[in-house]
PDB file of C-alpha atoms in Angstrom:
ATOM      1  CA  MET A   1     110.777 125.519  87.420  1.00 70.00           C
ATOM      2  CA  ASN A   2     114.048 124.803  86.667  1.00 83.00           C
ATOM      3  CA  ALA A   3     116.004 122.041  89.444  1.00 92.00           C
ATOM      4  CA  VAL A   4     118.235 125.694  90.934  1.00 95.00           C
ATOM      5  CA  GLU A   5     114.473 126.543  91.204  1.00 96.00           C
ATOM      6  CA  LEU A   6     113.034 124.175  93.260  1.00 97.00           C
ATOM      7  CA  GLY A   7     116.006 124.160  96.123  1.00 97.00           C
ATOM      8  CA  ALA A   8     115.648 121.782  99.072  1.00 98.00           C
ATOM      9  CA  THR A   9     112.510 119.795  97.899  1.00 98.00           C
ATOM     10  CA  LEU A  10     110.534 118.400 100.661  1.00 98.00           C
ATOM     11  CA  TYR A  11     108.764 115.237 101.068  1.00 96.00           C
ATOM     12  CA  VAL A  12     105.830 115.236 102.768  1.00 96.00           C
ATOM     13  CA  PRO A  13     103.215 111.883 103.469  1.00 96.00           C
ATOM     14  CA  ALA A  14     100.269 112.857 101.954  1.00 96.00           C
ATOM     15  CA  THR A  15      98.430 111.876 105.201  1.00 96.00           C
ATOM     16  CA  ASN A  16     100.289 115.218 107.145  1.00 95.00           C
ATOM     17  CA  PRO A  17      97.939 117.183 108.506  1.00 92.00           C
ATOM     18  CA  ALA A  18      99.758 119.803 106.982  1.00 93.00           C
ATOM     19  CA  ALA A  19     100.799 119.925 104.078  1.00 94.00           C
ATOM     20  CA  ARG A  20      97.625 122.245 103.045  1.00 92.00           C
ATOM     21  CA  THR A  21      99.004 124.561 105.241  1.00 94.00           C
ATOM     22  CA  MET A  22     102.517 123.883 103.530  1.00 96.00           C
ATOM     23  CA  ALA A  23     101.275 124.495 100.037  1.00 96.00           C
ATOM     24  CA  TYR A  24     100.108 128.035 100.745  1.00 95.00           C
ATOM     25  CA  GLY A  25     103.691 128.854 102.676  1.00 92.00           C
ATOM     26  CA  ALA A  26     103.341 127.574 105.995  1.00 95.00           C
ATOM     27  CA  ILE A  27     107.709 127.728 106.050  1.00 95.00           C
ATOM     28  CA  ASP A  28     110.012 129.811 104.889  1.00 92.00           C
ATOM     29  CA  ASP A  29     111.705 129.802 101.893  1.00 94.00           C
ATOM     30  CA  LEU A  30     109.930 126.921 101.236  1.00 96.00           C
ATOM     31  CA  ARG A  31     110.128 126.283  97.374  1.00 96.00           C
ATOM     32  CA  SER A  32     108.875 122.899  96.318  1.00 97.00           C
ATOM     33  CA  MET A  33     107.081 119.574  98.152  1.00 98.00           C
ATOM     34  CA  VAL A  34     106.032 116.273  96.854  1.00 98.00           C
ATOM     35  CA  VAL A  35     103.367 115.218  98.981  1.00 98.00           C
ATOM     36  CA  CYS A  36     104.619 111.021  99.079  1.00 97.00           C
ATOM     37  CA  LEU A  37     101.960 108.077  98.343  1.00 96.00           C
ATOM     38  CA  GLU A  38     104.502 105.559  98.269  1.00 94.00           C
ATOM     39  CA  ASP A  39     107.593 104.868 100.836  1.00 92.00           C
ATOM     40  CA  SER A  40     105.726 107.086 103.832  1.00 94.00           C
ATOM     41  CA  VAL A  41     102.188 105.753 103.202  1.00 94.00           C
ATOM     42  CA  ARG A  42     101.584 101.998 104.774  1.00 95.00           C
ATOM     43  CA  ASP A  43      99.964  99.938 103.138  1.00 94.00           C
ATOM     44  CA  ASP A  44      96.745 100.418 105.306  1.00 95.00           C
ATOM     45  CA  GLN A  45      96.845 103.608 105.093  1.00 95.00           C
ATOM     46  CA  VAL A  46      96.981 104.245 100.703  1.00 96.00           C
ATOM     47  CA  ASP A  47      92.813 104.306 100.947  1.00 95.00           C
ATOM     48  CA  ALA A  48      92.867 107.346 103.597  1.00 96.00           C
ATOM     49  CA  ALA A  49      96.519 109.271 102.245  1.00 96.00           C
ATOM     50  CA  LEU A  50      93.722 109.117  98.722  1.00 97.00           C
ATOM     51  CA  ASP A  51      91.291 110.923 100.724  1.00 97.00           C
ATOM     52  CA  ASP A  52      93.852 113.696 102.077  1.00 96.00           C
ATOM     53  CA  LEU A  53      94.929 114.049  99.041  1.00 97.00           C
ATOM     54  CA  ALA A  54      92.101 114.822  96.735  1.00 97.00           C
ATOM     55  CA  ALA A  55      90.961 117.230 100.174  1.00 97.00           C
ATOM     56  CA  LEU A  56      94.959 118.969  99.111  1.00 97.00           C
ATOM     57  CA  LEU A  57      93.371 119.037  95.077  1.00 97.00           C
ATOM     58  CA  LYS A  58      89.918 120.948  96.552  1.00 97.00           C
ATOM     59  CA  ALA A  59      91.829 123.326  98.165  1.00 96.00           C
ATOM     60  CA  LEU A  60      94.315 123.804  95.292  1.00 96.00           C
ATOM     61  CA  VAL A  61      91.399 124.772  92.939  1.00 96.00           C
ATOM     62  CA  ALA A  62      89.878 127.006  95.343  1.00 96.00           C
ATOM     63  CA  LYS A  63      92.826 128.560  95.953  1.00 96.00           C
ATOM     64  CA  ALA A  64      96.867 128.424  93.903  1.00 95.00           C
ATOM     65  CA  PRO A  65      99.574 127.286  95.808  1.00 96.00           C
ATOM     66  CA  THR A  66     102.550 129.464  96.470  1.00 95.00           C
ATOM     67  CA  LEU A  67     104.886 127.008  95.908  1.00 96.00           C
ATOM     68  CA  SER A  68     105.291 123.963  92.868  1.00 97.00           C
ATOM     69  CA  VAL A  69     103.639 120.520  94.170  1.00 98.00           C
ATOM     70  CA  TYR A  70     104.423 117.080  92.466  1.00 98.00           C
ATOM     71  CA  VAL A  71     103.148 114.022  93.880  1.00 98.00           C
ATOM     72  CA  ARG A  72     104.135 110.599  94.026  1.00 97.00           C
ATOM     73  CA  PRO A  73     102.000 107.615  93.345  1.00 97.00           C
ATOM     74  CA  ARG A  74     102.139 104.437  95.345  1.00 96.00           C
ATOM     75  CA  ASP A  75     103.286 102.662  91.370  1.00 94.00           C
ATOM     76  CA  PHE A  76     101.651 103.018  88.008  1.00 93.00           C
ATOM     77  CA  ARG A  77      98.942 101.163  89.115  1.00 93.00           C
ATOM     78  CA  MET A  78      98.166 104.075  91.276  1.00 95.00           C
ATOM     79  CA  LEU A  79      99.183 107.037  88.715  1.00 96.00           C
ATOM     80  CA  PRO A  80      95.506 106.110  86.750  1.00 94.00           C
ATOM     81  CA  GLN A  81      93.428 106.885  89.663  1.00 96.00           C
ATOM     82  CA  LEU A  82      95.012 110.347  90.449  1.00 97.00           C
ATOM     83  CA  LEU A  83      95.079 111.176  86.624  1.00 96.00           C
ATOM     84  CA  LYS A  84      91.083 110.988  86.830  1.00 96.00           C
ATOM     85  CA  MET A  85      91.096 113.228  90.648  1.00 97.00           C
ATOM     86  CA  LYS A  86      89.199 117.202  90.169  1.00 97.00           C
ATOM     87  CA  GLY A  87      91.795 119.412  90.489  1.00 97.00           C
ATOM     88  CA  ILE A  88      95.406 117.164  90.029  1.00 97.00           C
ATOM     89  CA  ASP A  89      95.159 119.887  87.147  1.00 96.00           C
ATOM     90  CA  ARG A  90      96.927 121.986  89.923  1.00 96.00           C
ATOM     91  CA  ILE A  91      99.255 120.189  90.740  1.00 97.00           C
ATOM     92  CA  ASP A  92     103.032 120.738  88.831  1.00 97.00           C
ATOM     93  CA  GLY A  93     104.040 117.325  87.687  1.00 97.00           C
ATOM     94  CA  PHE A  94     104.751 114.023  89.632  1.00 98.00           C
ATOM     95  CA  VAL A  95     107.912 111.754  90.658  1.00 98.00           C
ATOM     96  CA  LEU A  96     107.842 107.974  89.251  1.00 98.00           C
ATOM     97  CA  PRO A  97     109.373 106.140  92.142  1.00 97.00           C
ATOM     98  CA  LYS A  98     111.543 103.037  91.494  1.00 97.00           C
ATOM     99  CA  VAL A  99     112.368 103.542  87.879  1.00 97.00           C
ATOM    100  CA  THR A 100     113.566 100.791  85.666  1.00 97.00           C
ATOM    101  CA  THR A 101     115.111 100.764  81.997  1.00 97.00           C
ATOM    102  CA  GLN A 102     111.145  98.071  81.444  1.00 97.00           C
ATOM    103  CA  SER A 103     109.538 100.267  84.424  1.00 97.00           C
ATOM    104  CA  LEU A 104     110.523 104.423  82.655  1.00 97.00           C
ATOM    105  CA  PRO A 105     107.943 103.724  79.260  1.00 97.00           C
ATOM    106  CA  VAL A 106     105.196 101.870  81.308  1.00 96.00           C
ATOM    107  CA  TRP A 107     105.307 105.808  83.246  1.00 97.00           C
ATOM    108  CA  LEU A 108     105.642 107.377  80.720  1.00 96.00           C
ATOM    109  CA  THR A 109     103.233 105.329  77.644  1.00 94.00           C
ATOM    110  CA  ALA A 110     100.376 106.719  80.499  1.00 94.00           C
ATOM    111  CA  LEU A 111     101.522 110.127  81.068  1.00 94.00           C
ATOM    112  CA  MET A 112     101.957 111.122  77.652  1.00 88.00           C
ATOM    113  CA  HIS A 113      99.537 112.583  76.817  1.00 87.00           C
ATOM    114  CA  GLU A 114      99.268 114.585  80.159  1.00 88.00           C
ATOM    115  CA  ASP A 115     101.202 118.309  80.199  1.00 91.00           C
ATOM    116  CA  HIS A 116     102.902 117.569  84.316  1.00 96.00           C
ATOM    117  CA  ARG A 117     106.449 117.516  84.681  1.00 97.00           C
ATOM    118  CA  ILE A 118     108.138 114.248  86.524  1.00 98.00           C
ATOM    119  CA  MET A 119     110.771 113.781  88.401  1.00 98.00           C
ATOM    120  CA  PRO A 120     111.981 109.719  87.987  1.00 98.00           C
ATOM    121  CA  THR A 121     113.649 108.799  91.085  1.00 98.00           C
ATOM    122  CA  ILE A 122     116.072 105.704  90.529  1.00 98.00           C
ATOM    123  CA  GLU A 123     116.404 103.512  93.696  1.00 97.00           C
ATOM    124  CA  GLY A 124     116.555 100.453  92.008  1.00 96.00           C
ATOM    125  CA  GLU A 125     119.903  98.135  91.121  1.00 97.00           C
ATOM    126  CA  ASP A 126     119.761  99.858  87.957  1.00 97.00           C
ATOM    127  CA  ALA A 127     121.171 102.745  90.728  1.00 98.00           C
ATOM    128  CA  PHE A 128     125.183  99.898  90.204  1.00 97.00           C
ATOM    129  CA  ASP A 129     124.381  99.481  86.477  1.00 98.00           C
ATOM    130  CA  ARG A 130     126.470 102.064  83.952  1.00 98.00           C
ATOM    131  CA  MET A 131     125.167 101.275  80.843  1.00 98.00           C
ATOM    132  CA  ALA A 132     121.518 100.437  82.327  1.00 98.00           C
ATOM    133  CA  LEU A 133     121.510 104.020  83.694  1.00 98.00           C
ATOM    134  CA  ALA A 134     122.684 104.603  80.021  1.00 98.00           C
ATOM    135  CA  ARG A 135     119.926 103.298  78.466  1.00 98.00           C
ATOM    136  CA  LEU A 136     117.731 104.901  81.494  1.00 98.00           C
ATOM    137  CA  CYS A 137     118.793 108.115  78.881  1.00 98.00           C
ATOM    138  CA  ASP A 138     118.171 107.329  76.260  1.00 98.00           C
ATOM    139  CA  GLN A 139     113.996 106.807  77.514  1.00 98.00           C
ATOM    140  CA  LEU A 140     113.599 110.338  79.241  1.00 98.00           C
ATOM    141  CA  LYS A 141     115.309 111.988  76.023  1.00 97.00           C
ATOM    142  CA  PRO A 142     112.442 112.440  74.480  1.00 96.00           C
ATOM    143  CA  TYR A 143     110.615 113.211  77.134  1.00 96.00           C
ATOM    144  CA  ALA A 144     113.679 115.726  78.286  1.00 96.00           C
ATOM    145  CA  GLU A 145     111.824 119.355  78.604  1.00 95.00           C
ATOM    146  CA  ARG A 146     109.223 117.553  81.232  1.00 96.00           C
ATOM    147  CA  VAL A 147     111.868 116.631  83.776  1.00 97.00           C
ATOM    148  CA  SER A 148     112.489 118.802  86.730  1.00 97.00           C
ATOM    149  CA  ALA A 149     114.932 116.979  88.163  1.00 98.00           C
ATOM    150  CA  VAL A 150     116.588 113.182  88.303  1.00 98.00           C
ATOM    151  CA  ARG A 151     115.766 112.004  90.889  1.00 98.00           C
ATOM    152  CA  ILE A 152     118.358 109.469  93.955  1.00 98.00           C
ATOM    153  CA  GLY A 153     116.109 107.639  96.271  1.00 97.00           C
ATOM    154  CA  GLY A 154     119.354 107.437  98.206  1.00 97.00           C
ATOM    155  CA  ASN A 155     118.469 105.014 101.376  1.00 95.00           C
ATOM    156  CA  ASP A 156     116.720 102.439  98.772  1.00 96.00           C
ATOM    157  CA  ILE A 157     119.723 102.188  97.141  1.00 97.00           C
ATOM    158  CA  LEU A 158     121.404 101.343 100.762  1.00 97.00           C
ATOM    159  CA  GLY A 159     118.224  99.212 101.328  1.00 96.00           C
ATOM    160  CA  LEU A 160     120.090  97.267  98.529  1.00 97.00           C
ATOM    161  CA  LEU A 161     122.723  96.521 100.028  1.00 97.00           C
ATOM    162  CA  GLY A 162     121.434  96.367 103.934  1.00 97.00           C
ATOM    163  CA  ILE A 163     122.930  99.241 104.828  1.00 96.00           C
ATOM    164  CA  ARG A 164     121.360 103.119 106.803  1.00 96.00           C
ATOM    165  CA  ARG A 165     123.229 106.438 106.120  1.00 93.00           C
ATOM    166  CA  SER A 166     125.775 107.666 108.890  1.00 95.00           C
ATOM    167  CA  ARG A 167     125.094 110.584 110.772  1.00 96.00           C
ATOM    168  CA  TYR A 168     128.527 111.693 111.082  1.00 97.00           C
ATOM    169  CA  ARG A 169     129.403 110.987 107.084  1.00 97.00           C
ATOM    170  CA  THR A 170     128.187 112.932 104.278  1.00 98.00           C
ATOM    171  CA  ALA A 171     127.089 110.846 101.227  1.00 97.00           C
ATOM    172  CA  TYR A 172     129.659 110.609  99.043  1.00 98.00           C
ATOM    173  CA  ASP A 173     132.355 108.680 102.086  1.00 96.00           C
ATOM    174  CA  GLY A 174     130.422 106.122 101.297  1.00 94.00           C
ATOM    175  CA  PRO A 175     129.041 103.360  99.317  1.00 94.00           C
ATOM    176  CA  LEU A 176     126.205 106.428  97.346  1.00 97.00           C
ATOM    177  CA  GLY A 177     129.318 107.706  96.388  1.00 97.00           C
ATOM    178  CA  SER A 178     130.094 106.498  93.662  1.00 97.00           C
ATOM    179  CA  VAL A 179     126.196 105.857  93.083  1.00 98.00           C
ATOM    180  CA  ILE A 180     125.621 108.701  93.089  1.00 98.00           C
ATOM    181  CA  ARG A 181     128.770 110.149  90.387  1.00 98.00           C
ATOM    182  CA  ASP A 182     127.924 107.330  87.668  1.00 98.00           C
ATOM    183  CA  ILE A 183     123.978 108.632  87.840  1.00 98.00           C
ATOM    184  CA  ALA A 184     125.263 112.316  87.687  1.00 98.00           C
ATOM    185  CA  GLY A 185     128.213 111.377  85.151  1.00 98.00           C
ATOM    186  CA  THR A 186     125.894 110.366  83.258  1.00 98.00           C
ATOM    187  CA  PHE A 187     122.338 112.715  83.661  1.00 98.00           C
ATOM    188  CA  ILE A 188     124.744 115.716  83.412  1.00 98.00           C
ATOM    189  CA  PRO A 189     125.711 115.720  80.161  1.00 97.00           C
ATOM    190  CA  ASN A 190     122.279 115.262  78.168  1.00 97.00           C
ATOM    191  CA  GLY A 191     121.288 117.731  79.924  1.00 96.00           C
ATOM    192  CA  PHE A 192     119.407 116.951  82.567  1.00 98.00           C
ATOM    193  CA  SER A 193     120.096 118.084  86.069  1.00 97.00           C
ATOM    194  CA  VAL A 194     119.931 115.643  89.368  1.00 98.00           C
ATOM    195  CA  ALA A 195     118.341 115.919  92.742  1.00 98.00           C
ATOM    196  CA  ALA A 196     120.682 114.655  95.405  1.00 98.00           C
ATOM    197  CA  PRO A 197     119.385 112.645  98.002  1.00 97.00           C
ATOM    198  CA  VAL A 198     118.369 113.147 101.418  1.00 97.00           C
ATOM    199  CA  PHE A 199     120.488 113.222 104.503  1.00 97.00           C
ATOM    200  CA  GLU A 200     118.163 111.439 106.545  1.00 96.00           C
ATOM    201  CA  HIS A 201     119.914 113.053 110.116  1.00 97.00           C
ATOM    202  CA  PHE A 202     117.788 115.873 110.367  1.00 95.00           C
ATOM    203  CA  ASN A 203     119.658 116.398 113.956  1.00 95.00           C
ATOM    204  CA  SER A 204     123.105 116.729 112.511  1.00 97.00           C
ATOM    205  CA  PRO A 205     123.436 120.077 110.122  1.00 97.00           C
ATOM    206  CA  ASP A 206     127.324 120.559 109.749  1.00 98.00           C
ATOM    207  CA  VAL A 207     127.118 117.035 107.533  1.00 98.00           C
ATOM    208  CA  LEU A 208     124.292 118.413 105.805  1.00 98.00           C
ATOM    209  CA  ARG A 209     125.851 121.852 104.914  1.00 98.00           C
ATOM    210  CA  ARG A 210     128.929 119.283 104.263  1.00 98.00           C
ATOM    211  CA  GLU A 211     127.534 117.230 101.996  1.00 98.00           C
ATOM    212  CA  VAL A 212     124.995 119.841 100.118  1.00 98.00           C
ATOM    213  CA  GLU A 213     128.707 122.397  99.318  1.00 98.00           C
ATOM    214  CA  GLN A 214     130.027 118.439  98.007  1.00 98.00           C
ATOM    215  CA  ASP A 215     126.922 117.954  95.765  1.00 98.00           C
ATOM    216  CA  ILE A 216     127.931 121.930  94.539  1.00 97.00           C
ATOM    217  CA  GLU A 217     130.617 120.199  93.928  1.00 97.00           C
ATOM    218  CA  HIS A 218     129.362 117.299  91.567  1.00 97.00           C
ATOM    219  CA  GLY A 219     126.716 119.744  90.115  1.00 97.00           C
ATOM    220  CA  LEU A 220     123.593 118.543  91.970  1.00 98.00           C
ATOM    221  CA  LEU A 221     121.961 121.873  92.875  1.00 96.00           C
ATOM    222  CA  THR A 222     118.694 120.651  93.981  1.00 97.00           C
ATOM    223  CA  LYS A 223     118.416 118.172  97.179  1.00 98.00           C
ATOM    224  CA  THR A 224     115.599 116.060  98.467  1.00 96.00           C
ATOM    225  CA  ALA A 225     114.555 117.182 102.848  1.00 97.00           C
ATOM    226  CA  ILE A 226     112.591 115.295 104.706  1.00 96.00           C
ATOM    227  CA  HIS A 227     112.157 117.918 108.126  1.00 96.00           C
ATOM    228  CA  PRO A 228     111.882 122.010 107.254  1.00 96.00           C
ATOM    229  CA  ASP A 229     115.218 121.755 110.040  1.00 96.00           C
ATOM    230  CA  GLN A 230     116.828 121.150 107.139  1.00 98.00           C
ATOM    231  CA  ILE A 231     115.930 123.641 103.844  1.00 97.00           C
ATOM    232  CA  ALA A 232     117.437 127.283 105.223  1.00 97.00           C
ATOM    233  CA  ILE A 233     120.539 124.716 105.085  1.00 97.00           C
ATOM    234  CA  ILE A 234     120.296 123.886 102.140  1.00 98.00           C
ATOM    235  CA  HIS A 235     119.250 127.476 101.005  1.00 97.00           C
ATOM    236  CA  SER A 236     121.901 129.124 103.271  1.00 97.00           C
ATOM    237  CA  VAL A 237     124.696 126.836 100.928  1.00 97.00           C
ATOM    238  CA  TYR A 238     123.317 127.759  97.669  1.00 97.00           C
ATOM    239  CA  ARG A 239     123.724 131.415  97.838  1.00 97.00           C
ATOM    240  CA  PRO A 240     127.066 131.649  96.620  1.00 97.00           C
ATOM    241  CA  ASP A 241     129.568 133.952  98.580  1.00 95.00           C
ATOM    242  CA  VAL A 242     130.089 137.806  96.929  1.00 94.00           C
ATOM    243  CA  GLN A 243     134.765 136.426  95.573  1.00 94.00           C
ATOM    244  CA  GLU A 244     132.123 133.629  93.505  1.00 94.00           C
ATOM    245  CA  MET A 245     130.141 136.121  92.184  1.00 95.00           C
ATOM    246  CA  ALA A 246     132.460 138.430  91.126  1.00 94.00           C
ATOM    247  CA  GLU A 247     134.077 135.234  89.505  1.00 95.00           C
ATOM    248  CA  ALA A 248     131.132 134.223  87.318  1.00 97.00           C
ATOM    249  CA  ARG A 249     130.499 138.491  86.311  1.00 96.00           C
ATOM    250  CA  ALA A 250     134.246 138.443  85.059  1.00 96.00           C
ATOM    251  CA  ILE A 251     133.557 134.796  83.444  1.00 97.00           C
ATOM    252  CA  LEU A 252     130.673 136.183  81.907  1.00 97.00           C
ATOM    253  CA  SER A 253     132.077 139.507  80.882  1.00 96.00           C
ATOM    254  CA  HIS A 254     131.617 139.095  77.122  1.00 96.00           C
ATOM    255  CA  GLU A 255     135.225 141.739  77.190  1.00 94.00           C
ATOM    256  CA  ALA A 256     136.326 138.502  79.538  1.00 96.00           C
ATOM    257  CA  PRO A 257     139.824 137.661  77.838  1.00 95.00           C
ATOM    258  CA  ALA A 258     140.475 133.855  77.114  1.00 96.00           C
ATOM    259  CA  VAL A 259     142.182 133.508  79.670  1.00 96.00           C
ATOM    260  CA  PHE A 260     143.058 136.173  83.616  1.00 95.00           C
ATOM    261  CA  GLY A 261     143.163 135.167  86.810  1.00 94.00           C
ATOM    262  CA  ARG A 262     140.886 136.310  89.969  1.00 91.00           C
ATOM    263  CA  ASN A 263     141.799 135.091  93.630  1.00 88.00           C
ATOM    264  CA  GLY A 264     144.584 133.641  93.014  1.00 91.00           C
ATOM    265  CA  SER A 265     142.637 130.853  89.954  1.00 93.00           C
ATOM    266  CA  MET A 266     142.589 131.092  86.770  1.00 96.00           C
ATOM    267  CA  CYS A 267     139.133 131.971  84.840  1.00 95.00           C
ATOM    268  CA  GLU A 268     138.744 130.373  81.536  1.00 97.00           C
ATOM    269  CA  PRO A 269     135.057 131.868  79.976  1.00 97.00           C
ATOM    270  CA  ALA A 270     135.251 128.740  77.502  1.00 96.00           C
ATOM    271  CA  THR A 271     135.504 125.917  80.360  1.00 96.00           C
ATOM    272  CA  HIS A 272     134.147 128.460  83.344  1.00 97.00           C
ATOM    273  CA  ALA A 273     131.393 128.972  82.276  1.00 97.00           C
ATOM    274  CA  PRO A 274     128.173 126.424  81.989  1.00 96.00           C
ATOM    275  CA  TRP A 275     129.659 126.741  85.796  1.00 96.00           C
ATOM    276  CA  ALA A 276     129.745 130.645  86.202  1.00 97.00           C
ATOM    277  CA  GLY A 277     126.195 131.266  84.523  1.00 96.00           C
ATOM    278  CA  MET A 278     125.032 128.278  87.240  1.00 96.00           C
ATOM    279  CA  VAL A 279     127.162 130.440  90.255  1.00 97.00           C
ATOM    280  CA  VAL A 280     124.547 133.698  88.699  1.00 97.00           C
ATOM    281  CA  LYS A 281     121.542 131.615  88.510  1.00 96.00           C
ATOM    282  CA  ARG A 282     122.601 130.655  92.647  1.00 97.00           C
ATOM    283  CA  ALA A 283     122.531 134.113  93.049  1.00 96.00           C
ATOM    284  CA  GLN A 284     119.871 134.969  91.639  1.00 95.00           C
ATOM    285  CA  THR A 285     117.535 132.116  93.788  1.00 95.00           C
ATOM    286  CA  HIS A 286     118.743 132.173  96.788  1.00 95.00           C
ATOM    287  CA  GLY A 287     120.817 135.063  97.039  1.00 95.00           C
ATOM    288  CA  VAL A 288     124.236 136.055  97.513  1.00 96.00           C
ATOM    289  CA  ALA A 289     125.667 134.850 100.287  1.00 92.00           C
ATOM    290  CA  GLY A 290     126.309 138.173 103.851  1.00 76.00           C
ATOM    291  CA  PRO A 291     129.462 137.976 105.634  1.00 65.00           C
ATOM    292  CA  ASP A 292     127.340 135.875 108.673  1.00 58.00           C
ATOM    293  CA  GLN A 293     125.680 133.490 105.966  1.00 54.00           C
ATOM    294  CA  GLN A 294     123.415 133.577 106.667  1.00 45.00           C
ATOM    295  CA  SER A 295     121.014 135.797 104.858  1.00 47.00           C
ATOM    296  CA  GLY A 296     121.452 137.131 101.194  1.00 54.00           C
ATOM    297  CA  ILE A 297     120.225 139.453  98.080  1.00 57.00           C
ATOM    298  CA  LYS A 298     118.455 138.340  95.960  1.00 61.00           C
ATOM    299  CA  VAL A 299     120.298 139.274  92.445  1.00 66.00           C
ATOM    300  CA  ALA A 300     118.522 140.550  88.910  1.00 55.00           C
TER     301      ALA A 300
END
């Protein structure tokens, strides 16, 4: 599953009793979820969380999930324990928390002989260091085919500054904006997908909608969600409109001129083809937005 197909990835504490039903389509249009054993689980709940994960894996052995399931270990010391669990082969992969230039090689070595996909999460001081980001990118390059997306741990990053997301402004209007741009600018040109950070205020749908629009402008085409109500909003913004689709199809046409005008904009296939290809992928996954922007028709 590529990043566009991940859509809104819902983070669910392993202790959440609904995690099992979520893996079988209990939430409409949910395409991917992360069962978290890290920050969403208290220290005194770890054993119970591992028991809950074992029960989920047992269910996945009996019946395959209907969406992509990832597991987020507490740290790399927990990973060997997880890899020994019955049914761990039924999950798609692991989210690697708080990776740094020092810890990422440890994670990669532990998973070297596994088939699982990975989603490393940048959420420490390296997020502010462009040279460190470049080293992380170089460390990941040999494993690029296994990386579903590089995730941005926005809340942890802001925690280093002692601040919290505003409920009134998007991530791009605050300190996270420059961090997102640096991470996107480092990884996307090198062939990696980058996942947009969570917007924690799930009762501010208009701000979330504006933020997802900005995510797309920055090339981030999958996003962390922490509440089921956010999923439909995120996916609705991922749907290109009819005008975007028409421009994308025209740009990708084998008969397209080198430069032409469409809907008052210049279209140049040599430079706009990657954008057009992503528009088509979004439409194939999420549909094309109708007049009400709430429903879409899938594109073959």
